[in-house]
Amino acid sequence: MIEELKLQIDGHRKAMQPLEPDADTRAALGRQALDHALAYLDALPDAPSNGPWADVFSRHLEPEFPEEGHDFAPVLDYLATCVEGPGFTTASPRFMAYIPGGGLFHSALGDLLAAASNKFAGFASAAPGAVRLENATIEWLAKAIGYPESTLGILTSGGSIANLTAVVAARDARDDAGGGAVYTTRFAHHCVDKALHVAGRGKAPRRLIATDESFRMSIASLEEALAQDREAGIRPWLVVASAGTVDTGSVDPLFEIAQICRRYGAWFHIDGAYGGLFALCEDGRQVLRGIELSDSVALDPHKTLFLPYGTGAVLVREGRHLVDTFGASPNYMQPLGESEVGPSPSDLSPELTRHFRALRLWLPLQLAGASAFRAAQAEKLALARYFHARLTQIPDFDPGPPPDLSVITFRYQPRGGDTDAFNERLLRRTQEEGRVMLSGTRIDGRFMIRCAILNFRTHIEHVDEAIDVLGRGIAELEGPAGS
Ligand SMILES: *Cc1c(COP(=O)(O)O)cnc(C)c1O
Protein backbone atom coordinates (compact mmCIF):
# COMPACT_ATOMS: atom_id res chain seq x y z
CA MET A 1 0.00 0.00 0.00
CA ILE A 2 2.64 2.52 1.07
CA GLU A 3 5.01 1.38 -1.68
CA GLU A 4 2.28 1.77 -4.26
CA LEU A 5 1.49 5.29 -3.01
CA LYS A 6 5.16 6.21 -3.12
CA LEU A 7 5.28 5.16 -6.76
CA GLN A 8 2.22 7.25 -7.55
CA ILE A 9 3.58 10.25 -5.69
CA ASP A 10 6.85 9.97 -7.53
CA GLY A 11 5.03 9.93 -10.86
CA HIS A 12 3.04 13.06 -9.98
CA ARG A 13 6.15 14.77 -8.76
CA LYS A 14 7.93 14.20 -12.08
CA ALA A 15 4.91 15.44 -14.01
CA MET A 16 4.58 18.64 -11.97
CA GLN A 17 8.20 19.65 -12.53
CA PRO A 18 7.33 22.29 -15.19
CA LEU A 19 5.76 24.30 -12.35
CA GLU A 20 9.17 24.65 -10.72
CA PRO A 21 11.74 25.42 -13.41
CA ASP A 22 15.36 24.99 -12.33
CA ALA A 23 17.64 27.93 -11.63
CA ASP A 24 18.99 28.19 -15.19
CA THR A 25 15.52 27.98 -16.71
CA ARG A 26 14.23 30.63 -14.30
CA ALA A 27 17.03 32.95 -15.29
CA ALA A 28 16.36 32.34 -18.97
CA LEU A 29 12.60 32.88 -18.64
CA GLY A 30 13.21 36.01 -16.58
CA ARG A 31 15.53 37.41 -19.24
CA GLN A 32 13.01 36.68 -22.00
CA ALA A 33 10.23 38.42 -20.08
CA LEU A 34 12.41 41.40 -19.24
CA ASP A 35 13.62 41.72 -22.85
CA HIS A 36 10.02 41.62 -24.01
CA ALA A 37 8.96 44.37 -21.59
CA LEU A 38 11.98 46.50 -22.51
CA ALA A 39 11.23 46.14 -26.22
CA TYR A 40 7.65 47.27 -25.57
CA LEU A 41 8.85 50.35 -23.72
CA ASP A 42 11.50 51.10 -26.38
CA ALA A 43 8.82 51.15 -29.08
CA LEU A 44 6.37 53.19 -27.01
CA PRO A 45 7.42 56.73 -27.99
CA ASP A 46 6.33 56.08 -31.57
CA ALA A 47 3.70 53.37 -31.15
CA PRO A 48 0.04 54.16 -31.96
CA SER A 49 -1.96 55.37 -28.98
CA ASN A 50 -4.91 53.25 -30.13
CA GLY A 51 -4.33 49.84 -31.78
CA PRO A 52 -6.63 47.98 -34.20
CA TRP A 53 -9.02 45.43 -32.69
CA ALA A 54 -8.68 43.05 -35.64
CA ASP A 55 -5.21 42.08 -34.39
CA VAL A 56 -6.78 40.28 -31.42
CA PHE A 57 -7.66 37.37 -33.71
CA SER A 58 -4.72 37.60 -36.11
CA ARG A 59 -2.81 34.81 -34.41
CA HIS A 60 -3.61 31.76 -32.26
CA LEU A 61 -1.80 29.58 -29.82
CA GLU A 62 -2.64 26.01 -30.76
CA PRO A 63 -3.96 24.70 -28.47
CA GLU A 64 -4.52 27.73 -26.27
CA PHE A 65 -4.59 25.61 -23.12
CA PRO A 66 -2.00 22.89 -23.79
CA GLU A 67 -1.50 19.79 -21.68
CA GLU A 68 2.25 20.18 -22.16
CA GLY A 69 3.54 23.75 -22.05
CA HIS A 70 4.55 25.87 -25.06
CA ASP A 71 7.92 27.52 -25.51
CA PHE A 72 7.99 31.06 -24.14
CA ALA A 73 8.91 32.77 -27.44
CA PRO A 74 5.65 32.08 -29.33
CA VAL A 75 3.66 32.94 -26.21
CA LEU A 76 5.41 36.31 -25.95
CA ASP A 77 4.83 36.80 -29.68
CA TYR A 78 1.14 36.16 -29.19
CA LEU A 79 1.01 38.68 -26.32
CA ALA A 80 2.76 41.34 -28.40
CA THR A 81 0.46 41.02 -31.40
CA CYS A 82 -2.90 40.07 -29.94
CA VAL A 83 -2.85 41.62 -26.48
CA GLU A 84 -0.38 44.48 -26.17
CA GLY A 85 -1.12 46.02 -29.57
CA PRO A 86 -4.93 46.20 -29.81
CA GLY A 87 -6.93 48.81 -27.94
CA PHE A 88 -5.71 51.77 -25.93
CA THR A 89 -1.99 52.20 -25.43
CA THR A 90 -2.43 53.62 -21.96
CA ALA A 91 1.33 53.69 -21.38
CA SER A 92 1.82 55.98 -24.41
CA PRO A 93 2.91 59.59 -23.87
CA ARG A 94 0.20 60.54 -26.38
CA PHE A 95 -2.60 58.83 -24.44
CA MET A 96 -4.71 61.73 -23.12
CA ALA A 97 -8.15 60.10 -23.06
CA TYR A 98 -10.41 59.29 -20.09
CA ILE A 99 -8.17 59.47 -17.03
CA PRO A 100 -4.79 58.24 -18.23
CA GLY A 101 -3.05 55.56 -16.21
CA GLY A 102 0.63 55.18 -15.52
CA GLY A 103 2.76 52.06 -15.45
CA LEU A 104 6.00 52.99 -13.71
CA PHE A 105 8.73 50.50 -14.54
CA HIS A 106 9.87 50.47 -10.92
CA SER A 107 6.38 49.31 -9.96
CA ALA A 108 6.52 46.45 -12.45
CA LEU A 109 9.70 45.32 -10.72
CA GLY A 110 7.94 45.70 -7.36
CA ASP A 111 5.16 43.42 -8.60
CA LEU A 112 7.70 40.85 -9.71
CA LEU A 113 9.39 40.91 -6.32
CA ALA A 114 6.07 40.79 -4.44
CA ALA A 115 4.86 37.84 -6.48
CA ALA A 116 8.14 35.95 -6.20
CA SER A 117 8.29 36.02 -2.40
CA ASN A 118 4.48 35.94 -2.15
CA LYS A 119 4.45 37.36 1.36
CA PHE A 120 1.01 37.22 2.97
CA ALA A 121 0.28 40.94 3.34
CA GLY A 122 -3.12 40.46 4.99
CA PHE A 123 -1.92 39.75 8.52
CA ALA A 124 0.73 41.49 10.60
CA SER A 125 1.67 38.17 12.21
CA ALA A 126 2.23 36.49 8.83
CA ALA A 127 4.36 39.17 7.20
CA PRO A 128 5.26 41.90 9.67
CA GLY A 129 7.66 43.59 7.28
CA ALA A 130 5.17 43.59 4.42
CA VAL A 131 2.40 44.89 6.65
CA ARG A 132 4.71 47.60 7.92
CA LEU A 133 5.24 48.68 4.29
CA GLU A 134 1.47 48.65 3.70
CA ASN A 135 0.91 50.88 6.73
CA ALA A 136 3.95 53.09 6.15
CA THR A 137 2.80 53.69 2.57
CA ILE A 138 -0.70 54.59 3.79
CA GLU A 139 0.84 56.95 6.32
CA TRP A 140 2.83 58.61 3.56
CA LEU A 141 -0.35 59.07 1.51
CA ALA A 142 -2.16 60.47 4.56
CA LYS A 143 0.64 62.99 5.12
CA ALA A 144 0.50 63.98 1.46
CA ILE A 145 -3.12 65.06 1.78
CA GLY A 146 -2.68 66.48 5.28
CA TYR A 147 -4.64 63.91 7.30
CA PRO A 148 -3.78 63.56 11.02
CA GLU A 149 -2.19 60.66 12.87
CA SER A 150 -5.57 59.13 13.68
CA THR A 151 -5.89 58.13 10.02
CA LEU A 152 -6.10 54.53 8.90
CA GLY A 153 -6.43 53.33 5.37
CA ILE A 154 -5.80 50.58 2.90
CA LEU A 155 -4.51 50.12 -0.60
CA THR A 156 -7.39 48.78 -2.69
CA SER A 157 -7.65 47.50 -6.24
CA GLY A 158 -8.83 50.92 -7.43
CA GLY A 159 -10.90 54.02 -6.80
CA SER A 160 -14.26 52.26 -7.05
CA ILE A 161 -13.46 49.90 -4.20
CA ALA A 162 -11.88 52.77 -2.28
CA ASN A 163 -15.12 54.75 -2.56
CA LEU A 164 -17.16 51.68 -1.61
CA THR A 165 -15.00 51.05 1.45
CA ALA A 166 -15.45 54.64 2.60
CA VAL A 167 -19.22 54.61 2.02
CA VAL A 168 -19.59 51.44 4.10
CA ALA A 169 -17.54 52.97 6.92
CA ALA A 170 -19.65 56.15 6.69
CA ARG A 171 -22.83 54.08 6.81
CA ASP A 172 -21.79 52.23 9.95
CA ALA A 173 -20.59 55.43 11.58
CA ARG A 174 -23.51 57.72 10.76
CA ASP A 175 -26.40 55.92 9.11
CA ASP A 176 -26.74 52.67 10.99
CA ALA A 177 -30.52 52.60 10.81
CA GLY A 178 -30.78 54.13 7.33
CA GLY A 179 -32.88 57.05 6.21
CA GLY A 180 -30.06 59.61 6.02
CA ALA A 181 -29.76 61.71 2.88
CA VAL A 182 -26.89 61.79 0.35
CA TYR A 183 -25.63 64.90 -1.46
CA THR A 184 -23.63 64.89 -4.72
CA THR A 185 -23.47 66.89 -7.93
CA ARG A 186 -24.42 65.43 -11.31
CA PHE A 187 -20.69 65.02 -11.99
CA ALA A 188 -20.18 62.41 -9.26
CA HIS A 189 -18.55 59.27 -10.67
CA HIS A 190 -21.01 56.41 -11.22
CA CYS A 191 -19.00 54.27 -8.81
CA VAL A 192 -20.59 56.36 -6.03
CA ASP A 193 -24.01 55.05 -7.10
CA LYS A 194 -22.63 51.53 -7.17
CA ALA A 195 -21.10 52.01 -3.72
CA LEU A 196 -24.39 53.23 -2.26
CA HIS A 197 -26.17 50.31 -3.87
CA VAL A 198 -23.73 47.71 -2.55
CA ALA A 199 -23.83 49.37 0.87
CA GLY A 200 -27.60 48.92 0.93
CA ARG A 201 -28.20 52.65 0.59
CA GLY A 202 -29.16 52.75 -3.08
CA LYS A 203 -32.56 54.09 -2.14
CA ALA A 204 -31.30 56.67 0.35
CA PRO A 205 -32.81 60.13 -0.27
CA ARG A 206 -30.57 61.73 -2.90
CA ARG A 207 -30.03 65.46 -3.52
CA LEU A 208 -28.33 66.63 -6.69
CA ILE A 209 -26.57 69.85 -5.79
CA ALA A 210 -26.27 72.55 -8.47
CA THR A 211 -22.84 73.55 -9.81
CA ASP A 212 -21.27 76.88 -10.73
CA GLU A 213 -19.94 77.96 -14.15
CA SER A 214 -16.77 75.91 -13.55
CA PHE A 215 -18.83 72.81 -12.72
CA ARG A 216 -17.97 72.93 -9.00
CA MET A 217 -20.49 72.19 -6.28
CA SER A 218 -22.42 75.31 -5.31
CA ILE A 219 -21.99 76.04 -1.61
CA ALA A 220 -25.26 77.95 -1.42
CA SER A 221 -27.21 75.08 -2.99
CA LEU A 222 -25.58 72.54 -0.69
CA GLU A 223 -26.39 74.57 2.40
CA GLU A 224 -29.96 75.07 1.21
CA ALA A 225 -30.46 71.33 0.63
CA LEU A 226 -29.05 70.45 4.04
CA ALA A 227 -31.18 73.05 5.78
CA GLN A 228 -34.32 71.92 3.98
CA ASP A 229 -33.72 68.31 4.94
CA ARG A 230 -33.04 69.12 8.53
CA GLU A 231 -36.20 71.17 8.67
CA ALA A 232 -38.14 68.27 7.16
CA GLY A 233 -36.71 65.88 9.74
CA ILE A 234 -34.42 64.10 7.27
CA ARG A 235 -30.94 63.53 8.64
CA PRO A 236 -28.08 64.75 6.42
CA TRP A 237 -25.86 61.65 6.27
CA LEU A 238 -23.28 61.82 3.50
CA VAL A 239 -21.87 64.58 1.31
CA VAL A 240 -19.72 63.26 -1.54
CA ALA A 241 -17.57 65.95 -3.12
CA SER A 242 -15.18 65.58 -6.03
CA ALA A 243 -11.49 66.39 -5.94
CA GLY A 244 -11.34 66.29 -9.71
CA THR A 245 -14.41 65.21 -11.65
CA VAL A 246 -13.86 62.89 -14.58
CA ASP A 247 -15.72 65.16 -17.00
CA THR A 248 -13.91 68.43 -16.43
CA GLY A 249 -11.37 67.85 -13.66
CA SER A 250 -13.24 70.37 -11.50
CA VAL A 251 -12.49 70.44 -7.80
CA ASP A 252 -15.42 71.23 -5.51
CA PRO A 253 -14.84 73.94 -2.86
CA LEU A 254 -13.62 71.43 -0.30
CA PHE A 255 -12.79 73.85 2.50
CA GLU A 256 -16.23 75.44 2.48
CA ILE A 257 -17.99 72.07 2.15
CA ALA A 258 -16.09 70.81 5.19
CA GLN A 259 -17.39 73.71 7.30
CA ILE A 260 -20.98 73.07 6.22
CA CYS A 261 -20.72 69.31 6.84
CA ARG A 262 -19.44 69.96 10.33
CA ARG A 263 -22.35 72.27 11.05
CA TYR A 264 -24.92 69.72 9.87
CA GLY A 265 -23.21 66.62 11.24
CA ALA A 266 -22.86 65.04 7.81
CA TRP A 267 -20.01 62.68 6.92
CA PHE A 268 -17.80 64.40 4.36
CA HIS A 269 -16.38 62.00 1.80
CA ILE A 270 -14.19 63.12 -1.09
CA ASP A 271 -13.86 61.16 -4.29
CA GLY A 272 -10.28 62.10 -5.07
CA ALA A 273 -9.64 59.12 -7.32
CA TYR A 274 -8.53 61.35 -10.14
CA GLY A 275 -7.23 64.45 -8.44
CA GLY A 276 -6.74 63.92 -4.71
CA LEU A 277 -3.09 62.96 -4.87
CA PHE A 278 -2.14 66.16 -6.66
CA ALA A 279 -1.93 67.34 -3.04
CA LEU A 280 1.62 66.03 -3.18
CA CYS A 281 2.77 69.05 -5.23
CA GLU A 282 2.49 72.67 -4.24
CA ASP A 283 0.19 73.80 -7.08
CA GLY A 284 -2.16 70.90 -6.46
CA ARG A 285 -2.25 71.47 -2.72
CA GLN A 286 -3.61 74.97 -3.26
CA VAL A 287 -6.41 73.77 -5.52
CA LEU A 288 -7.26 71.02 -3.02
CA ARG A 289 -7.36 73.28 0.02
CA GLY A 290 -9.64 71.67 2.62
CA ILE A 291 -9.15 68.06 1.46
CA GLU A 292 -7.55 67.44 4.86
CA LEU A 293 -10.82 68.37 6.62
CA SER A 294 -12.86 65.53 5.13
CA ASP A 295 -13.86 62.36 7.01
CA SER A 296 -12.71 60.04 4.26
CA VAL A 297 -11.10 60.20 0.85
CA ALA A 298 -10.74 57.81 -2.06
CA LEU A 299 -7.49 58.05 -4.04
CA ASP A 300 -6.06 56.31 -7.08
CA PRO A 301 -2.29 55.90 -7.13
CA HIS A 302 -2.78 54.11 -10.47
CA LYS A 303 -3.79 57.49 -11.86
CA THR A 304 -2.12 60.37 -10.06
CA LEU A 305 0.98 58.52 -8.84
CA PHE A 306 1.48 56.83 -12.22
CA LEU A 307 1.33 53.25 -10.89
CA PRO A 308 0.15 50.25 -12.91
CA TYR A 309 -3.58 49.51 -12.71
CA GLY A 310 -4.82 47.83 -9.60
CA THR A 311 -3.85 50.41 -6.98
CA GLY A 312 -6.42 52.58 -5.26
CA ALA A 313 -6.39 53.81 -1.68
CA VAL A 314 -8.95 54.79 0.90
CA LEU A 315 -8.12 56.89 3.93
CA VAL A 316 -10.43 57.44 6.89
CA ARG A 317 -9.52 60.37 9.13
CA GLU A 318 -10.77 58.68 12.32
CA GLY A 319 -9.32 55.32 11.46
CA ARG A 320 -11.24 53.48 14.16
CA HIS A 321 -14.32 53.72 11.89
CA LEU A 322 -12.60 51.43 9.38
CA VAL A 323 -11.74 48.97 12.16
CA ASP A 324 -15.30 49.14 13.52
CA THR A 325 -16.62 48.14 10.10
CA PHE A 326 -14.03 45.65 8.89
CA GLY A 327 -12.11 44.49 11.95
CA ALA A 328 -12.10 40.71 12.05
CA SER A 329 -9.10 39.64 14.11
CA PRO A 330 -10.12 38.44 17.56
CA ASN A 331 -7.68 40.97 18.94
CA TYR A 332 -8.78 43.88 16.84
CA MET A 333 -10.11 45.68 19.86
CA GLN A 334 -6.55 46.15 21.02
CA PRO A 335 -5.69 49.79 21.09
CA LEU A 336 -4.31 50.90 17.74
CA GLY A 337 -0.56 51.09 17.74
CA GLU A 338 -0.35 48.03 19.97
CA SER A 339 1.28 46.17 17.15
CA GLU A 340 4.63 47.67 16.23
CA VAL A 341 3.89 47.39 12.53
CA GLY A 342 0.37 48.79 12.73
CA PRO A 343 -2.98 47.11 12.06
CA SER A 344 -3.43 44.16 9.74
CA PRO A 345 -4.85 45.11 6.34
CA SER A 346 -7.45 42.35 6.79
CA ASP A 347 -8.94 44.42 9.65
CA LEU A 348 -9.38 47.45 7.41
CA SER A 349 -11.17 46.10 4.35
CA PRO A 350 -13.37 43.23 3.16
CA GLU A 351 -10.31 41.46 1.72
CA LEU A 352 -8.38 38.77 3.53
CA THR A 353 -5.77 37.37 1.16
CA ARG A 354 -4.50 40.13 -1.07
CA HIS A 355 -1.75 41.22 -3.39
CA PHE A 356 1.17 42.84 -1.56
CA ARG A 357 0.25 46.13 -3.20
CA ALA A 358 2.42 48.43 -1.17
CA LEU A 359 5.61 47.24 -2.83
CA ARG A 360 4.62 48.73 -6.19
CA LEU A 361 4.29 52.15 -4.54
CA TRP A 362 7.05 51.85 -1.97
CA LEU A 363 9.71 50.70 -4.44
CA PRO A 364 9.47 53.64 -6.89
CA LEU A 365 9.49 55.99 -3.90
CA GLN A 366 12.75 54.38 -2.79
CA LEU A 367 14.36 54.41 -6.23
CA ALA A 368 13.06 57.64 -7.79
CA GLY A 369 12.29 59.65 -4.67
CA ALA A 370 9.21 61.68 -3.83
CA SER A 371 10.49 64.85 -5.48
CA ALA A 372 10.34 63.19 -8.90
CA PHE A 373 6.63 62.48 -8.30
CA ARG A 374 6.02 66.08 -7.23
CA ALA A 375 7.79 67.39 -10.31
CA ALA A 376 5.86 65.07 -12.64
CA GLN A 377 2.57 66.23 -11.15
CA ALA A 378 3.52 69.90 -11.35
CA GLU A 379 4.55 69.36 -14.98
CA LYS A 380 1.14 67.81 -15.82
CA LEU A 381 -0.72 70.70 -14.19
CA ALA A 382 1.37 73.21 -16.10
CA LEU A 383 0.93 71.29 -19.37
CA ALA A 384 -2.85 71.44 -18.91
CA ARG A 385 -2.73 75.21 -18.43
CA TYR A 386 -0.46 75.41 -21.49
CA PHE A 387 -2.89 73.36 -23.60
CA HIS A 388 -5.78 75.56 -22.49
CA ALA A 389 -3.80 78.74 -23.22
CA ARG A 390 -2.90 77.49 -26.70
CA LEU A 391 -6.55 76.66 -27.48
CA THR A 392 -7.51 80.14 -26.32
CA GLN A 393 -5.25 81.58 -29.03
CA ILE A 394 -6.78 79.58 -31.85
CA PRO A 395 -9.82 81.26 -33.42
CA ASP A 396 -13.16 79.45 -33.15
CA PHE A 397 -12.21 77.23 -30.20
CA ASP A 398 -14.34 77.26 -27.10
CA PRO A 399 -11.52 76.23 -24.73
CA GLY A 400 -13.86 75.64 -21.76
CA PRO A 401 -13.07 76.91 -18.26
CA PRO A 402 -9.41 77.09 -17.21
CA PRO A 403 -8.49 73.67 -15.78
CA ASP A 404 -8.51 73.20 -11.99
CA LEU A 405 -6.20 70.23 -12.51
CA SER A 406 -5.15 68.45 -15.71
CA VAL A 407 -8.38 67.90 -17.68
CA ILE A 408 -9.38 70.36 -20.40
CA THR A 409 -12.89 70.14 -21.83
CA PHE A 410 -13.29 72.07 -25.07
CA ARG A 411 -14.91 72.15 -28.49
CA TYR A 412 -14.59 73.73 -31.87
CA GLN A 413 -17.18 76.12 -33.33
CA PRO A 414 -17.40 75.20 -37.01
CA ARG A 415 -18.35 77.78 -39.61
CA GLY A 416 -21.66 76.08 -40.21
CA GLY A 417 -23.60 72.96 -39.41
CA ASP A 418 -24.17 71.13 -36.17
CA THR A 419 -21.48 71.82 -33.55
CA ASP A 420 -22.05 68.58 -31.62
CA ALA A 421 -21.84 66.45 -34.75
CA PHE A 422 -18.72 68.28 -35.95
CA ASN A 423 -16.89 67.70 -32.67
CA GLU A 424 -17.93 64.06 -32.57
CA ARG A 425 -16.48 63.63 -36.07
CA LEU A 426 -13.33 65.50 -35.07
CA LEU A 427 -12.84 63.21 -32.06
CA ARG A 428 -13.53 60.05 -34.07
CA ARG A 429 -11.03 61.09 -36.72
CA THR A 430 -8.39 61.72 -34.04
CA GLN A 431 -9.00 58.36 -32.39
CA GLU A 432 -8.95 56.48 -35.70
CA GLU A 433 -5.71 58.14 -36.70
CA GLY A 434 -4.28 56.71 -33.45
CA ARG A 435 -1.51 59.26 -32.89
CA VAL A 436 -3.03 61.20 -30.02
CA MET A 437 -5.76 59.60 -27.97
CA LEU A 438 -8.47 61.98 -26.69
CA SER A 439 -11.98 61.27 -25.45
CA GLY A 440 -15.31 63.06 -25.28
CA THR A 441 -18.18 63.74 -22.96
CA ARG A 442 -21.57 65.37 -22.92
CA ILE A 443 -22.07 68.23 -20.51
CA ASP A 444 -25.67 69.33 -20.17
CA GLY A 445 -26.35 67.94 -23.62
CA ARG A 446 -23.39 69.60 -25.35
CA PHE A 447 -20.73 67.32 -26.83
CA MET A 448 -17.24 68.29 -25.64
CA ILE A 449 -13.80 66.89 -26.41
CA ARG A 450 -11.59 66.10 -23.41
CA CYS A 451 -7.86 66.17 -23.09
CA ALA A 452 -6.62 64.60 -19.84
CA ILE A 453 -2.91 64.99 -19.20
CA LEU A 454 -1.78 62.53 -16.55
CA ASN A 455 0.62 60.05 -18.06
CA PHE A 456 4.05 60.67 -16.56
CA ARG A 457 5.52 60.24 -20.06
CA THR A 458 3.48 63.10 -21.54
CA HIS A 459 5.64 66.17 -22.15
CA ILE A 460 5.24 69.45 -24.01
CA GLU A 461 5.98 68.01 -27.46
CA HIS A 462 3.09 65.58 -27.04
CA VAL A 463 0.71 68.35 -26.04
CA ASP A 464 1.88 70.35 -29.07
CA GLU A 465 1.20 67.31 -31.22
CA ALA A 466 -2.33 67.09 -29.81
CA ILE A 467 -2.95 70.67 -30.94
CA ASP A 468 -1.51 69.88 -34.37
CA VAL A 469 -3.68 66.79 -34.73
CA LEU A 470 -6.80 68.80 -33.90
CA GLY A 471 -5.78 71.52 -36.38
CA ARG A 472 -5.27 68.96 -39.16
CA GLY A 473 -8.59 67.34 -38.34
CA ILE A 474 -10.47 70.63 -38.46
CA ALA A 475 -8.87 71.60 -41.78
CA GLU A 476 -9.85 68.27 -43.24
CA LEU A 477 -13.40 68.31 -41.93
CA GLU A 478 -14.06 71.92 -42.89
CA GLY A 479 -12.54 71.61 -46.34
CA PRO A 480 -11.05 74.56 -48.22
CA ALA A 481 -12.01 77.95 -46.81
CA GLY A 482 -15.29 79.28 -48.16
CA SER A 483 -16.64 75.93 -49.37
C1 LIG B 1 -11.26 56.66 -11.98
C2 LIG B 1 -12.24 57.26 -11.07
C3 LIG B 1 -13.06 56.48 -10.27
C4 LIG B 1 -13.05 54.97 -10.33
O1 LIG B 1 -11.80 54.47 -9.95
P1 LIG B 1 -11.27 53.07 -10.51
O2 LIG B 1 -9.86 53.05 -10.09
O3 LIG B 1 -11.45 53.10 -12.00
O4 LIG B 1 -12.09 52.00 -9.89
C5 LIG B 1 -13.91 57.10 -9.39
N1 LIG B 1 -13.98 58.44 -9.33
C6 LIG B 1 -13.22 59.24 -10.10
C7 LIG B 1 -13.35 60.71 -9.99
C8 LIG B 1 -12.32 58.68 -11.00
O5 LIG B 1 -11.56 59.46 -11.77
Short mmCIF file of C-alpha atoms and ligand atoms in Angstrom, two decimals, residues 98-99 156-163 187-192 242-247 271-275 298-300 302-303 309-312, ligand 1:
data_model
loop_
_atom_site.label_atom_id
_atom_site.label_comp_id
_atom_site.label_asym_id
_atom_site.label_seq_id
_atom_site.Cartn_x
_atom_site.Cartn_y
_atom_site.Cartn_z
CA TYR A 98 -10.41 59.29 -20.09
CA ILE A 99 -8.17 59.47 -17.03
CA THR A 156 -7.39 48.78 -2.69
CA SER A 157 -7.65 47.50 -6.24
CA GLY A 158 -8.83 50.92 -7.43
CA GLY A 159 -10.90 54.02 -6.80
CA SER A 160 -14.26 52.26 -7.05
CA ILE A 161 -13.46 49.90 -4.20
CA ALA A 162 -11.88 52.77 -2.28
CA ASN A 163 -15.12 54.75 -2.56
CA PHE A 187 -20.69 65.02 -11.99
CA ALA A 188 -20.18 62.41 -9.26
CA HIS A 189 -18.55 59.27 -10.67
CA HIS A 190 -21.01 56.41 -11.22
CA CYS A 191 -19.00 54.27 -8.81
CA VAL A 192 -20.59 56.36 -6.03
CA SER A 242 -15.18 65.58 -6.03
CA ALA A 243 -11.49 66.39 -5.94
CA GLY A 244 -11.34 66.29 -9.71
CA THR A 245 -14.41 65.21 -11.65
CA VAL A 246 -13.86 62.89 -14.58
CA ASP A 247 -15.72 65.16 -17.00
CA ASP A 271 -13.86 61.16 -4.29
CA GLY A 272 -10.28 62.10 -5.07
CA ALA A 273 -9.64 59.12 -7.32
CA TYR A 274 -8.53 61.35 -10.14
CA GLY A 275 -7.23 64.45 -8.44
CA ALA A 298 -10.74 57.81 -2.06
CA LEU A 299 -7.49 58.05 -4.04
CA ASP A 300 -6.06 56.31 -7.08
CA HIS A 302 -2.78 54.11 -10.47
CA LYS A 303 -3.79 57.49 -11.86
CA TYR A 309 -3.58 49.51 -12.71
CA GLY A 310 -4.82 47.83 -9.60
CA THR A 311 -3.85 50.41 -6.98
CA GLY A 312 -6.42 52.58 -5.26
C1 LIG B 1 -11.26 56.66 -11.98
C2 LIG B 1 -12.24 57.26 -11.07
C3 LIG B 1 -13.06 56.48 -10.27
C4 LIG B 1 -13.05 54.97 -10.33
O1 LIG B 1 -11.80 54.47 -9.95
P1 LIG B 1 -11.27 53.07 -10.51
O2 LIG B 1 -9.86 53.05 -10.09
O3 LIG B 1 -11.45 53.10 -12.00
O4 LIG B 1 -12.09 52.00 -9.89
C5 LIG B 1 -13.91 57.10 -9.39
N1 LIG B 1 -13.98 58.44 -9.33
C6 LIG B 1 -13.22 59.24 -10.10
C7 LIG B 1 -13.35 60.71 -9.99
C8 LIG B 1 -12.32 58.68 -11.00
O5 LIG B 1 -11.56 59.46 -11.77
#
